Amino acid sequence: NILPEGKEIYISELDKTFLMERTDIRKNDGAIYLSGGKDIRIRNRRAGDVFYPIGMKGKKKLKEFFIDEKIPRDERMRTGIVTSDGEIACIIGKRADRRFYVSKLNKPKIKIIIK
């Protein structure tokens, strides 16, 4: 599902509503902040997915990440993945990709509010 800017979208598989906004300020409000991207989507996992998790060196297969984190199989398909321009930017509620992580050195460009 494409996240349109400024419009709420409900995703029944995740039973959550998402709202994307452009911003340059990060707050500690539970939202997802990303440092870039134009085509923001939320989807389920796919075979062969890889990402670059914060706190780890190199890349990691999403399947291996779920196994290492002991996430039950039935929960894996219900875990939303935020992509930015086709690349995994964040596994909702789990871990962000370091390529899109907002640090003190860069400003956020995208804020995703989850309701």
Tab-separated table of C-alpha atoms in Angstrom:
chain	number	residue	atom	x	y	z
A	1	ASN	CA	0.000	0.000	0.000
A	2	ILE	CA	1.323	3.409	-0.969
A	3	LEU	CA	1.246	5.950	1.847
A	4	PRO	CA	-0.092	9.215	0.461
A	5	GLU	CA	1.125	12.341	2.182
A	6	GLY	CA	-1.341	13.869	4.634
A	7	LYS	CA	-4.020	11.194	4.178
A	8	GLU	CA	-4.813	8.426	6.648
A	9	ILE	CA	-4.835	4.886	5.279
A	10	TYR	CA	-6.173	1.833	7.106
A	11	ILE	CA	-4.473	-1.515	6.493
A	12	SER	CA	-6.774	-4.304	7.599
A	13	GLU	CA	-4.058	-7.015	7.668
A	14	LEU	CA	-2.211	-5.007	10.324
A	15	ASP	CA	-5.378	-3.553	11.894
A	16	LYS	CA	-3.698	-0.140	12.012
A	17	THR	CA	-4.128	3.295	10.492
A	18	PHE	CA	-1.109	5.129	9.086
A	19	LEU	CA	-0.540	8.800	8.310
A	20	MET	CA	2.568	10.105	6.542
A	21	GLU	CA	3.760	13.694	6.898
A	22	ARG	CA	6.851	15.576	5.742
A	23	THR	CA	8.853	17.089	8.603
A	24	ASP	CA	12.307	18.242	9.641
A	25	ILE	CA	11.786	17.906	13.394
A	26	ARG	CA	11.978	14.653	15.350
A	27	LYS	CA	9.969	14.251	18.536
A	28	ASN	CA	9.791	11.371	20.984
A	29	ASP	CA	6.160	10.597	20.133
A	30	GLY	CA	6.222	6.962	19.025
A	31	ALA	CA	6.076	7.790	15.315
A	32	ILE	CA	8.472	6.361	12.724
A	33	TYR	CA	10.955	8.915	11.395
A	34	LEU	CA	12.902	8.298	8.178
A	35	SER	CA	15.704	10.319	6.655
A	36	GLY	CA	14.639	10.048	3.035
A	37	GLY	CA	12.603	8.595	0.234
A	38	LYS	CA	9.773	9.525	-2.058
A	39	ASP	CA	7.831	6.319	-2.694
A	40	ILE	CA	6.830	5.207	0.826
A	41	ARG	CA	4.903	1.941	1.100
A	42	ILE	CA	3.818	-0.521	3.756
A	43	ARG	CA	3.820	-4.189	2.877
A	44	ASN	CA	4.294	-7.709	4.232
A	45	ARG	CA	7.547	-9.603	4.001
A	46	ARG	CA	8.671	-11.196	0.756
A	47	ALA	CA	11.014	-14.059	-0.013
A	48	GLY	CA	14.613	-12.846	-0.194
A	49	ASP	CA	14.052	-9.580	1.724
A	50	VAL	CA	17.240	-8.117	3.216
A	51	PHE	CA	17.929	-4.990	5.233
A	52	TYR	CA	20.762	-3.289	7.132
A	53	PRO	CA	19.646	-3.320	10.787
A	54	ILE	CA	20.824	-0.688	13.239
A	55	GLY	CA	23.330	-2.186	15.648
A	56	MET	CA	24.549	-4.872	13.251
A	57	LYS	CA	27.319	-4.910	10.674
A	58	GLY	CA	26.421	-5.691	7.088
A	59	LYS	CA	23.066	-6.830	5.831
A	60	LYS	CA	20.693	-9.412	7.256
A	61	LYS	CA	18.046	-11.559	5.628
A	62	LEU	CA	14.644	-10.690	7.033
A	63	LYS	CA	13.870	-14.373	7.536
A	64	GLU	CA	17.001	-14.786	9.692
A	65	PHE	CA	16.178	-11.616	11.630
A	66	PHE	CA	12.718	-12.955	12.515
A	67	ILE	CA	14.221	-16.297	13.587
A	68	ASP	CA	16.958	-14.633	15.686
A	69	GLU	CA	14.391	-12.357	17.350
A	70	LYS	CA	12.163	-15.391	18.045
A	71	ILE	CA	9.155	-13.867	16.312
A	72	PRO	CA	6.497	-16.592	15.866
A	73	ARG	CA	5.719	-17.626	12.290
A	74	ASP	CA	2.108	-16.471	12.408
A	75	GLU	CA	3.211	-13.013	13.602
A	76	ARG	CA	5.795	-12.636	10.805
A	77	MET	CA	3.132	-12.231	8.108
A	78	ARG	CA	1.286	-9.668	10.232
A	79	THR	CA	4.418	-7.571	10.785
A	80	GLY	CA	4.391	-4.502	8.583
A	81	ILE	CA	7.425	-3.362	6.649
A	82	VAL	CA	7.955	0.253	5.624
A	83	THR	CA	9.794	0.622	2.334
A	84	SER	CA	11.329	3.733	0.862
A	85	ASP	CA	11.931	3.695	-2.877
A	86	GLY	CA	11.762	-0.119	-2.826
A	87	GLU	CA	14.259	-0.627	0.021
A	88	ILE	CA	13.287	-1.787	3.518
A	89	ALA	CA	13.444	1.257	5.801
A	90	CYS	CA	11.840	-0.162	8.934
A	91	ILE	CA	10.230	-3.283	10.345
A	92	ILE	CA	7.335	-1.783	12.278
A	93	GLY	CA	7.781	-2.237	16.004
A	94	LYS	CA	11.044	-4.148	15.601
A	95	ARG	CA	14.059	-2.464	13.972
A	96	ALA	CA	15.006	0.284	11.545
A	97	ASP	CA	17.409	0.078	8.630
A	98	ARG	CA	20.505	2.152	9.349
A	99	ARG	CA	20.430	3.702	5.854
A	100	PHE	CA	17.164	5.491	6.707
A	101	TYR	CA	17.692	6.026	10.446
A	102	VAL	CA	17.423	9.596	11.724
A	103	SER	CA	20.387	10.503	13.926
A	104	LYS	CA	21.736	13.719	15.387
A	105	LEU	CA	23.671	14.208	12.147
A	106	ASN	CA	20.698	14.220	9.771
A	107	LYS	CA	17.164	15.564	9.892
A	108	PRO	CA	14.023	13.523	9.300
A	109	LYS	CA	12.156	14.053	6.085
A	110	ILE	CA	9.254	11.688	6.726
A	111	LYS	CA	7.111	11.010	9.777
A	112	ILE	CA	4.733	8.035	9.872
A	113	ILE	CA	2.121	8.099	12.607
A	114	ILE	CA	0.587	4.748	13.585
A	115	LYS	CA	-2.855	4.664	15.195
